[in-house]
CSV table of C-alpha atoms in Angstrom, one decimal:
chain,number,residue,atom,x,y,z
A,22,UNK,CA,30.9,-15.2,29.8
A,23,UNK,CA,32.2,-18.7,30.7
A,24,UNK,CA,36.0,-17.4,31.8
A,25,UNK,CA,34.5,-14.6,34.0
A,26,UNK,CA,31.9,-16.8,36.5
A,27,UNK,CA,33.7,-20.2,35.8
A,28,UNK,CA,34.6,-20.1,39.4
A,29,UNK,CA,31.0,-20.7,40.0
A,30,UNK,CA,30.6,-23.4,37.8
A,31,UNK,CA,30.9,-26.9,37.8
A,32,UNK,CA,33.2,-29.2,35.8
A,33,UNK,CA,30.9,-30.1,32.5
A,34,UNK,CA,28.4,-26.8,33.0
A,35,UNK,CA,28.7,-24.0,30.4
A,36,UNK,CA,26.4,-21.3,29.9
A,37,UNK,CA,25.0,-20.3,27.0
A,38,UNK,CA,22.6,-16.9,28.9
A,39,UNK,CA,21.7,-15.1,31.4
A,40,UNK,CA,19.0,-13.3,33.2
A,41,UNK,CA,18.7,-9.6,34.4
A,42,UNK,CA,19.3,-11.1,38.1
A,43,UNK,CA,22.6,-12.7,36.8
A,44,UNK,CA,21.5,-15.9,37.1
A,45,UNK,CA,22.7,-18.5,34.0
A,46,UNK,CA,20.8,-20.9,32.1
A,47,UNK,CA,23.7,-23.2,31.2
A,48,UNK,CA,24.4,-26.8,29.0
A,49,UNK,CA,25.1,-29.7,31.5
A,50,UNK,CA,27.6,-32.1,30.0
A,51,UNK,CA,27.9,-34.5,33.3
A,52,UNK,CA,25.7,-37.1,32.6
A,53,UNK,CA,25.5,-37.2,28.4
A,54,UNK,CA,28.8,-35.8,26.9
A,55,UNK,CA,26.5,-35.6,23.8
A,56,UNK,CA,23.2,-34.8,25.1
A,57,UNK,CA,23.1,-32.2,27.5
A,58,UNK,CA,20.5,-31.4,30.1
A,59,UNK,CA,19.7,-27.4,30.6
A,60,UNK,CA,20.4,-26.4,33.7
A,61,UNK,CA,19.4,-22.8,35.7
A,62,UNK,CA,22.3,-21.9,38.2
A,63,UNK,CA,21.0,-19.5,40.8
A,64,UNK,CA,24.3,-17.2,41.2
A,65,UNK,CA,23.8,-16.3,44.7
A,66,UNK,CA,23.3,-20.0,46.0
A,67,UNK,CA,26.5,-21.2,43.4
A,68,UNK,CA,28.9,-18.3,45.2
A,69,UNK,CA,28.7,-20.1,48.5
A,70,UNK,CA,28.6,-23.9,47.2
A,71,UNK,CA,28.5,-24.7,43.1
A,72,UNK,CA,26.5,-27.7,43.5
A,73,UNK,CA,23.9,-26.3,45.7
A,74,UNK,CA,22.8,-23.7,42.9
A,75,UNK,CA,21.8,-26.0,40.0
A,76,UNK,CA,18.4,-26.7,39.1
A,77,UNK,CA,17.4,-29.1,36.1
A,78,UNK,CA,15.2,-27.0,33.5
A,79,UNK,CA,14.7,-29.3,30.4
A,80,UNK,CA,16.3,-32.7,29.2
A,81,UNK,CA,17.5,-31.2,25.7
A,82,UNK,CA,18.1,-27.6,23.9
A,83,UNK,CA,14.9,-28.3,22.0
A,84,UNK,CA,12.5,-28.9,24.9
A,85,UNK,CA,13.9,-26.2,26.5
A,86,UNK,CA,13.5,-23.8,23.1
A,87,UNK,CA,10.2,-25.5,23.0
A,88,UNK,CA,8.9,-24.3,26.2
A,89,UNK,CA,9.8,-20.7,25.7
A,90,UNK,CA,6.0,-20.2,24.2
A,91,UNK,CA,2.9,-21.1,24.5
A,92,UNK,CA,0.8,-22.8,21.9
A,93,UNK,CA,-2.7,-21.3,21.6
């Protein structure tokens, strides 16, 4: 996945899925080369400017697994 919408990416993002829009959900590896953040990248936004189409979505892969459901 990486190799074919790397052009769209930015240095230190790497996805890890996708959604039926082709938007990514993606590990951010600026900040915290240990710790990423989870990033969304809206695909259509990232095609004209890479930057412009990231949005934060959790501060770790566990709060972001966390928030996938809804405790009752």
């Amino acid at each position: 996945m990486y190799h074919d919408i790397k052009y769209q990416l930015v240095d230190g993002i790497y996805p890890f899925g996708d959604d039926i829009a082709d938007n990514h959900v993606c590990f951010d590896y600026r900040s915290n080369s240990q710790r990423p953040i989870i990033v969304f990248i809206d695909h259509e936004l990232a095609y004209e400017n890479p930057e412009s189409g990231i949005f934060f979505v959790a501060h770790s892969f566990e709060e972001f697994i966390n928030g996938l459901y809804k405790e009752e």
